[in-house]
PDB file of C-alpha atoms in Angstrom:
ATOM      1  CA  PRO A   1      -8.987  -6.612  14.861  1.00  0.00           C
ATOM      2  CA  LEU A   2      -9.258  -8.824  17.770  1.00  0.00           C
ATOM      3  CA  VAL A   3      -6.160  -7.398  19.697  1.00  0.00           C
ATOM      4  CA  ALA A   4      -6.301  -3.859  18.276  1.00  0.00           C
ATOM      5  CA  PRO A   5     -10.104  -2.877  17.796  1.00  0.00           C
ATOM      6  CA  ALA A   6      -9.340   0.817  18.792  1.00  0.00           C
ATOM      7  CA  GLU A   7      -6.698   1.181  15.983  1.00  0.00           C
ATOM      8  CA  TRP A   8      -9.023  -0.415  13.422  1.00  0.00           C
ATOM      9  CA  GLY A   9     -11.720   2.071  14.639  1.00  0.00           C
ATOM     10  CA  GLU A  10      -9.607   5.050  13.839  1.00  0.00           C
ATOM     11  CA  LEU A  11      -9.770   3.948  10.200  1.00  0.00           C
ATOM     12  CA  LEU A  12     -13.475   4.203  10.394  1.00  0.00           C
ATOM     13  CA  SER A  13     -13.500   7.813  11.478  1.00  0.00           C
ATOM     14  CA  PRO A  14     -15.181  10.062   8.842  1.00  0.00           C
ATOM     15  CA  ASP A  15     -12.155  12.527   9.227  1.00  0.00           C
ATOM     16  CA  ALA A  16      -9.558   9.957   8.225  1.00  0.00           C
ATOM     17  CA  PRO A  17      -8.295  10.886   4.825  1.00  0.00           C
ATOM     18  CA  LEU A  18      -7.886   7.378   3.416  1.00  0.00           C
ATOM     19  CA  ASP A  19      -7.460   6.217  -0.125  1.00  0.00           C
ATOM     20  CA  TRP A  20      -7.315   2.464   0.781  1.00  0.00           C
ATOM     21  CA  SER A  21      -6.404  -0.048   3.366  1.00  0.00           C
ATOM     22  CA  VAL A  22      -4.606  -3.454   3.104  1.00  0.00           C
ATOM     23  CA  LEU A  23      -5.871  -6.480   4.767  1.00  0.00           C
ATOM     24  CA  ASN A  24      -3.047  -8.863   5.469  1.00  0.00           C
ATOM     25  CA  VAL A  25      -4.162 -11.877   7.455  1.00  0.00           C
ATOM     26  CA  ALA A  26      -0.986 -14.087   7.144  1.00  0.00           C
ATOM     27  CA  GLN A  27       1.169 -12.775   4.324  1.00  0.00           C
ATOM     28  CA  GLY A  28      -2.089 -13.248   2.336  1.00  0.00           C
ATOM     29  CA  PRO A  29      -5.576 -14.329   3.234  1.00  0.00           C
ATOM     30  CA  GLY A  30      -4.508 -17.142   5.610  1.00  0.00           C
ATOM     31  CA  ALA A  31      -5.679 -20.780   5.753  1.00  0.00           C
ATOM     32  CA  ARG A  32      -9.292 -20.082   6.706  1.00  0.00           C
ATOM     33  CA  PRO A  33     -11.654 -17.126   7.013  1.00  0.00           C
ATOM     34  CA  ASP A  34     -10.980 -14.948  10.111  1.00  0.00           C
ATOM     35  CA  PRO A  35     -14.424 -13.735  11.271  1.00  0.00           C
ATOM     36  CA  TYR A  36     -12.694 -10.554  13.011  1.00  0.00           C
ATOM     37  CA  CYS A  37     -11.100  -9.523   9.745  1.00  0.00           C
ATOM     38  CA  LEU A  38     -14.254 -10.270   7.815  1.00  0.00           C
ATOM     39  CA  ALA A  39     -16.252  -7.978  10.225  1.00  0.00           C
ATOM     40  CA  VAL A  40     -13.737  -5.055  10.010  1.00  0.00           C
ATOM     41  CA  ALA A  41     -13.428  -5.365   6.234  1.00  0.00           C
ATOM     42  CA  GLY A  42     -17.182  -4.999   5.920  1.00  0.00           C
ATOM     43  CA  ARG A  43     -17.227  -1.947   8.090  1.00  0.00           C
ATOM     44  CA  LEU A  44     -14.335  -0.286   6.189  1.00  0.00           C
ATOM     45  CA  ARG A  45     -16.066  -0.827   2.911  1.00  0.00           C
ATOM     46  CA  GLY A  46     -19.319   0.382   4.445  1.00  0.00           C
ATOM     47  CA  ALA A  47     -17.340   3.629   5.418  1.00  0.00           C
ATOM     48  CA  GLY A  48     -16.092   3.922   1.642  1.00  0.00           C
ATOM     49  CA  VAL A  49     -12.772   2.826   2.189  1.00  0.00           C
ATOM     50  CA  ARG A  50     -11.268   0.529  -0.411  1.00  0.00           C
ATOM     51  CA  VAL A  51     -10.049  -2.717   1.098  1.00  0.00           C
ATOM     52  CA  LEU A  52      -7.285  -4.461  -0.689  1.00  0.00           C
ATOM     53  CA  GLY A  53      -6.034  -8.059  -0.317  1.00  0.00           C
ATOM     54  CA  HIS A  54      -2.357  -8.515   0.226  1.00  0.00           C
ATOM     55  CA  LEU A  55      -0.563 -10.729  -2.309  1.00  0.00           C
ATOM     56  CA  ASP A  56       3.235 -11.264  -1.753  1.00  0.00           C
ATOM     57  CA  ALA A  57       4.879 -11.492  -5.168  1.00  0.00           C
ATOM     58  CA  ARG A  58       8.180 -12.274  -3.524  1.00  0.00           C
ATOM     59  CA  SER A  59      10.099 -10.154  -6.069  1.00  0.00           C
ATOM     60  CA  GLY A  60       8.735 -12.051  -8.949  1.00  0.00           C
ATOM     61  CA  GLU A  61       9.471 -15.526  -7.457  1.00  0.00           C
ATOM     62  CA  ARG A  62       5.832 -16.332  -6.397  1.00  0.00           C
ATOM     63  CA  ALA A  63       4.096 -18.767  -8.781  1.00  0.00           C
ATOM     64  CA  PHE A  64       1.339 -17.229 -10.862  1.00  0.00           C
ATOM     65  CA  GLY A  65      -1.147 -19.871  -9.715  1.00  0.00           C
ATOM     66  CA  GLU A  66      -0.376 -19.194  -6.019  1.00  0.00           C
ATOM     67  CA  LEU A  67      -1.109 -15.566  -6.543  1.00  0.00           C
ATOM     68  CA  VAL A  68      -4.423 -16.070  -8.305  1.00  0.00           C
ATOM     69  CA  SER A  69      -5.513 -18.638  -5.590  1.00  0.00           C
ATOM     70  CA  ASP A  70      -4.809 -16.200  -2.816  1.00  0.00           C
ATOM     71  CA  ALA A  71      -6.839 -13.697  -4.794  1.00  0.00           C
ATOM     72  CA  HIS A  72      -9.797 -15.839  -5.052  1.00  0.00           C
ATOM     73  CA  ARG A  73      -9.825 -16.464  -1.256  1.00  0.00           C
ATOM     74  CA  PHE A  74      -9.528 -12.808  -0.559  1.00  0.00           C
ATOM     75  CA  LEU A  75     -12.607 -12.278  -2.795  1.00  0.00           C
ATOM     76  CA  ASP A  76     -14.598 -15.162  -1.446  1.00  0.00           C
ATOM     77  CA  TRP A  77     -13.878 -14.672   2.169  1.00  0.00           C
ATOM     78  CA  TYR A  78     -13.382 -10.921   2.612  1.00  0.00           C
ATOM     79  CA  LYS A  79     -15.071  -9.412  -0.463  1.00  0.00           C
ATOM     80  CA  VAL A  80     -12.047  -7.142  -1.170  1.00  0.00           C
ATOM     81  CA  ASP A  81     -12.062  -4.208  -3.541  1.00  0.00           C
ATOM     82  CA  GLY A  82      -8.842  -5.012  -5.174  1.00  0.00           C
ATOM     83  CA  PHE A  83      -5.287  -6.108  -4.393  1.00  0.00           C
ATOM     84  CA  TYR A  84      -1.935  -4.936  -3.092  1.00  0.00           C
ATOM     85  CA  LEU A  85       0.902  -6.710  -4.895  1.00  0.00           C
ATOM     86  CA  GLU A  86       3.810  -6.581  -2.165  1.00  0.00           C
ATOM     87  CA  ARG A  87       7.344  -6.945  -3.304  1.00  0.00           C
ATOM     88  CA  CYS A  88       6.507  -6.357  -6.907  1.00  0.00           C
ATOM     89  CA  PRO A  89       9.422  -6.677  -9.320  1.00  0.00           C
ATOM     90  CA  THR A  90      10.924  -3.454 -10.703  1.00  0.00           C
ATOM     91  CA  GLU A  91      12.924  -4.693 -13.468  1.00  0.00           C
ATOM     92  CA  ARG A  92      11.859  -4.661 -17.193  1.00  0.00           C
ATOM     93  CA  SER A  93      12.246  -8.489 -17.213  1.00  0.00           C
ATOM     94  CA  GLY A  94       9.655  -8.888 -14.628  1.00  0.00           C
ATOM     95  CA  LEU A  95       7.108  -6.907 -16.340  1.00  0.00           C
ATOM     96  CA  PRO A  96       5.411  -9.498 -18.644  1.00  0.00           C
ATOM     97  CA  GLU A  97       4.560 -11.637 -15.762  1.00  0.00           C
ATOM     98  CA  VAL A  98       3.260  -9.002 -13.763  1.00  0.00           C
ATOM     99  CA  ARG A  99       1.166  -7.831 -16.770  1.00  0.00           C
ATOM    100  CA  ARG A 100      -0.246 -11.369 -16.915  1.00  0.00           C
ATOM    101  CA  THR A 101      -0.972 -11.440 -13.123  1.00  0.00           C
ATOM    102  CA  VAL A 102      -2.794  -8.132 -13.121  1.00  0.00           C
ATOM    103  CA  ALA A 103      -4.799  -8.819 -16.268  1.00  0.00           C
ATOM    104  CA  THR A 104      -5.991 -11.906 -14.556  1.00  0.00           C
ATOM    105  CA  LEU A 105      -6.807 -10.193 -11.296  1.00  0.00           C
ATOM    106  CA  ARG A 106      -8.848  -7.796 -13.210  1.00  0.00           C
ATOM    107  CA  THR A 107     -11.017 -10.520 -14.579  1.00  0.00           C
ATOM    108  CA  LEU A 108     -12.084 -11.674 -10.982  1.00  0.00           C
ATOM    109  CA  LEU A 109     -14.281  -8.699 -10.063  1.00  0.00           C
ATOM    110  CA  ASP A 110     -15.641  -5.589 -11.571  1.00  0.00           C
ATOM    111  CA  ARG A 111     -13.043  -2.696 -11.718  1.00  0.00           C
ATOM    112  CA  PRO A 112     -10.734  -3.855  -9.018  1.00  0.00           C
ATOM    113  CA  TYR A 113      -8.171  -1.382  -7.741  1.00  0.00           C
ATOM    114  CA  VAL A 114      -4.714  -2.811  -8.013  1.00  0.00           C
ATOM    115  CA  VAL A 115      -1.551  -1.295  -6.299  1.00  0.00           C
ATOM    116  CA  LEU A 116       1.875  -2.426  -7.262  1.00  0.00           C
ATOM    117  CA  ALA A 117       4.074  -2.108  -4.373  1.00  0.00           C
ATOM    118  CA  HIS A 118       7.653  -1.968  -5.654  1.00  0.00           C
ATOM    119  CA  GLY A 119       8.981  -0.009  -2.830  1.00  0.00           C
ATOM    120  CA  SER A 120      11.452   1.832  -5.218  1.00  0.00           C
ATOM    121  CA  GLN A 121      11.412   3.287  -8.752  1.00  0.00           C
ATOM    122  CA  PRO A 122      10.410   0.601 -11.200  1.00  0.00           C
ATOM    123  CA  PHE A 123      10.803   0.304 -14.937  1.00  0.00           C
ATOM    124  CA  PRO A 124       8.310   2.915 -16.419  1.00  0.00           C
ATOM    125  CA  GLY A 125       6.194   0.194 -18.282  1.00  0.00           C
ATOM    126  CA  TYR A 126       4.726  -0.931 -14.893  1.00  0.00           C
ATOM    127  CA  VAL A 127       2.576   2.224 -14.651  1.00  0.00           C
ATOM    128  CA  GLU A 128       0.226   0.807 -17.334  1.00  0.00           C
ATOM    129  CA  SER A 129      -0.600  -2.110 -15.267  1.00  0.00           C
ATOM    130  CA  GLY A 130      -1.307  -0.772 -11.773  1.00  0.00           C
ATOM    131  CA  ASP A 131      -3.796   1.812 -10.672  1.00  0.00           C
ATOM    132  CA  GLN A 132      -1.183   3.062  -8.385  1.00  0.00           C
ATOM    133  CA  LEU A 133       2.437   2.330  -7.829  1.00  0.00           C
ATOM    134  CA  VAL A 134       4.519   2.418  -4.512  1.00  0.00           C
ATOM    135  CA  THR A 135       7.687   3.965  -5.571  1.00  0.00           C
ATOM    136  CA  PHE A 136       9.182   4.445  -2.159  1.00  0.00           C
ATOM    137  CA  ALA A 137       8.938   2.195   0.894  1.00  0.00           C
ATOM    138  CA  GLY A 138      11.638   2.751   3.464  1.00  0.00           C
ATOM    139  CA  GLY A 139      13.078   4.931   6.210  1.00  0.00           C
ATOM    140  CA  TRP A 140      13.134   8.698   6.717  1.00  0.00           C
ATOM    141  CA  ALA A 141      16.890   8.876   6.505  1.00  0.00           C
ATOM    142  CA  ASP A 142      16.746   7.671   2.894  1.00  0.00           C
ATOM    143  CA  TYR A 143      13.470   9.514   1.925  1.00  0.00           C
ATOM    144  CA  ARG A 144      14.611  12.989   2.757  1.00  0.00           C
ATOM    145  CA  TRP A 145      17.389  12.630   0.278  1.00  0.00           C
ATOM    146  CA  SER A 146      15.596  10.581  -2.299  1.00  0.00           C
ATOM    147  CA  GLN A 147      15.117  11.477  -5.983  1.00  0.00           C
ATOM    148  CA  VAL A 148      12.131  10.856  -8.103  1.00  0.00           C
ATOM    149  CA  ALA A 149      12.365   9.228 -11.596  1.00  0.00           C
ATOM    150  CA  GLU A 150      11.775  11.845 -14.303  1.00  0.00           C
ATOM    151  CA  TRP A 151       9.249   9.782 -16.156  1.00  0.00           C
ATOM    152  CA  THR A 152       6.739   9.914 -13.243  1.00  0.00           C
ATOM    153  CA  ALA A 153       6.256  13.745 -14.026  1.00  0.00           C
ATOM    154  CA  ASP A 154       4.098  12.631 -17.062  1.00  0.00           C
ATOM    155  CA  TYR A 155       1.597  11.125 -14.767  1.00  0.00           C
ATOM    156  CA  PRO A 156      -0.790  12.607 -11.959  1.00  0.00           C
ATOM    157  CA  PRO A 157       0.044  12.224  -8.275  1.00  0.00           C
ATOM    158  CA  GLU A 158      -2.806   9.999  -7.697  1.00  0.00           C
ATOM    159  CA  ARG A 159      -0.907   7.115  -9.591  1.00  0.00           C
ATOM    160  CA  PHE A 160       1.937   7.085  -7.022  1.00  0.00           C
ATOM    161  CA  CYS A 161       2.265   6.225  -3.244  1.00  0.00           C
ATOM    162  CA  HIS A 162       5.127   6.676  -0.770  1.00  0.00           C
ATOM    163  CA  LEU A 163       5.408   4.692   2.605  1.00  0.00           C
ATOM    164  CA  VAL A 164       7.906   6.108   4.925  1.00  0.00           C
ATOM    165  CA  HIS A 165       8.712   4.788   8.401  1.00  0.00           C
ATOM    166  CA  GLY A 166      10.919   6.418  11.334  1.00  0.00           C
ATOM    167  CA  VAL A 167       9.545   9.950  10.523  1.00  0.00           C
ATOM    168  CA  PRO A 168      10.096  12.048  13.533  1.00  0.00           C
ATOM    169  CA  ARG A 169       7.087  14.131  14.624  1.00  0.00           C
ATOM    170  CA  PRO A 170       8.991  17.431  14.163  1.00  0.00           C
ATOM    171  CA  HIS A 171       9.567  16.393  10.487  1.00  0.00           C
ATOM    172  CA  LEU A 172       6.143  15.574   9.299  1.00  0.00           C
ATOM    173  CA  GLU A 173       5.724  18.828   7.528  1.00  0.00           C
ATOM    174  CA  GLU A 174       9.013  18.311   5.703  1.00  0.00           C
ATOM    175  CA  ALA A 175       8.023  14.851   4.781  1.00  0.00           C
ATOM    176  CA  LEU A 176       4.831  16.171   3.217  1.00  0.00           C
ATOM    177  CA  ARG A 177       6.654  18.688   1.227  1.00  0.00           C
ATOM    178  CA  ILE A 178       8.850  16.033  -0.179  1.00  0.00           C
ATOM    179  CA  ALA A 179       5.844  13.963  -1.060  1.00  0.00           C
ATOM    180  CA  ARG A 180       4.247  16.745  -2.853  1.00  0.00           C
ATOM    181  CA  TRP A 181       7.358  17.846  -4.847  1.00  0.00           C
ATOM    182  CA  GLN A 182       7.846  14.162  -5.911  1.00  0.00           C
ATOM    183  CA  GLY A 183       4.287  13.885  -7.109  1.00  0.00           C
ATOM    184  CA  ALA A 184       2.980  11.344  -4.607  1.00  0.00           C
ATOM    185  CA  GLY A 185      -0.746  11.526  -4.212  1.00  0.00           C
ATOM    186  CA  THR A 186      -0.964   9.027  -1.440  1.00  0.00           C
ATOM    187  CA  VAL A 187       1.335   8.894   1.491  1.00  0.00           C
ATOM    188  CA  TYR A 188       1.679   6.928   4.871  1.00  0.00           C
ATOM    189  CA  PHE A 189       4.141   8.319   7.332  1.00  0.00           C
ATOM    190  CA  THR A 190       4.771   6.544  10.734  1.00  0.00           C
ATOM    191  CA  ASP A 191       7.217   6.893  13.645  1.00  0.00           C
ATOM    192  CA  ARG A 192       7.267   3.127  13.795  1.00  0.00           C
ATOM    193  CA  ALA A 193      10.449   1.081  12.864  1.00  0.00           C
ATOM    194  CA  PRO A 194      10.633  -2.186  10.983  1.00  0.00           C
ATOM    195  CA  ARG A 195      10.232  -5.340  13.046  1.00  0.00           C
ATOM    196  CA  PRO A 196      13.343  -7.495  13.121  1.00  0.00           C
ATOM    197  CA  GLY A 197      12.723 -10.658  10.876  1.00  0.00           C
ATOM    198  CA  ALA A 198       9.538  -9.204   9.380  1.00  0.00           C
ATOM    199  CA  VAL A 199       8.867 -10.024   5.695  1.00  0.00           C
ATOM    200  CA  GLY A 200      10.162  -7.105   3.610  1.00  0.00           C
ATOM    201  CA  ALA A 201      11.963  -5.503   6.619  1.00  0.00           C
ATOM    202  CA  ALA A 202      14.272  -3.537   4.323  1.00  0.00           C
ATOM    203  CA  GLY A 203      11.176  -1.645   2.971  1.00  0.00           C
ATOM    204  CA  GLY A 204       9.713  -1.324   6.335  1.00  0.00           C
ATOM    205  CA  GLY A 205       8.037  -4.528   6.955  1.00  0.00           C
ATOM    206  CA  GLY A 206       6.457  -4.551  10.364  1.00  0.00           C
ATOM    207  CA  ALA A 207       6.386  -0.760  10.743  1.00  0.00           C
ATOM    208  CA  TRP A 208       3.004  -0.544   9.028  1.00  0.00           C
ATOM    209  CA  GLU A 209       1.149  -2.958  11.375  1.00  0.00           C
ATOM    210  CA  ALA A 210       0.457  -0.353  13.997  1.00  0.00           C
ATOM    211  CA  MET A 211      -0.918   3.098  13.842  1.00  0.00           C
ATOM    212  CA  PRO A 212       1.614   6.017  13.931  1.00  0.00           C
ATOM    213  CA  GLY A 213       2.001   7.578  17.416  1.00  0.00           C
ATOM    214  CA  TYR A 214       1.054  10.902  15.738  1.00  0.00           C
ATOM    215  CA  TRP A 215      -2.033   9.582  13.724  1.00  0.00           C
ATOM    216  CA  ASP A 216      -4.284  12.372  14.954  1.00  0.00           C
ATOM    217  CA  GLU A 217      -1.810  15.136  13.894  1.00  0.00           C
ATOM    218  CA  ILE A 218      -1.543  13.505  10.433  1.00  0.00           C
ATOM    219  CA  VAL A 219      -5.335  13.563  10.023  1.00  0.00           C
ATOM    220  CA  SER A 220      -5.487  17.213  11.250  1.00  0.00           C
ATOM    221  CA  ARG A 221      -2.686  18.297   8.811  1.00  0.00           C
ATOM    222  CA  ILE A 222      -4.203  16.609   5.735  1.00  0.00           C
ATOM    223  CA  GLY A 223      -7.966  16.461   6.497  1.00  0.00           C
ATOM    224  CA  PRO A 224     -10.724  14.519   4.707  1.00  0.00           C
ATOM    225  CA  GLY A 225     -10.957  14.785   0.984  1.00  0.00           C
ATOM    226  CA  VAL A 226      -7.123  14.903   0.441  1.00  0.00           C
ATOM    227  CA  SER A 227      -5.036  11.820  -0.288  1.00  0.00           C
ATOM    228  CA  GLU A 228      -3.175  10.327   2.552  1.00  0.00           C
TER     229      GLU A 228
END
């Protein structure tokens, strides 16, 4: 918020069709409260936008206690509305620990919104734990030929999210058609590319840190009241 106040301001526009935003201070809440992040989180909540605290599960390698500790700091410092579990496991073997983590997160505040950011199609059982699953996070070249898992058709679109980087402006409408066909109720398309060395770069790490160059066009195509 200190170095990009105009971009944060775009999220506060009443025309911005936002389902939620993710607050990632330093791959989590950071070592101490950031007054600039606190202020912008408050403004987003005041505008009716859910603010989710970023928790990095490290593909199941992050200790349960560390995740819960980060969650407490997000709540104490930024009053978040829920949590975004980055690099969430996808395998059936990781499901019990994710269930345990999410069950604990749901005891920390009243009706938290929990997004499981797998980045690819997970074992179906995960859908019972998260309010929403990120079932695709990656580049346009892969997205335009991607296939959706058959089991997702049993659930409404608002249960799924797709994050796609490197989408050229002329292909925005095509990307939206793919998302609708695959049943993704929330999407984020950007022309940005992953930043070399960023955490989760394979899934677009760093590409989500700045607004798309065609943000205004996305807003005009989707409009308020429709998932984006």
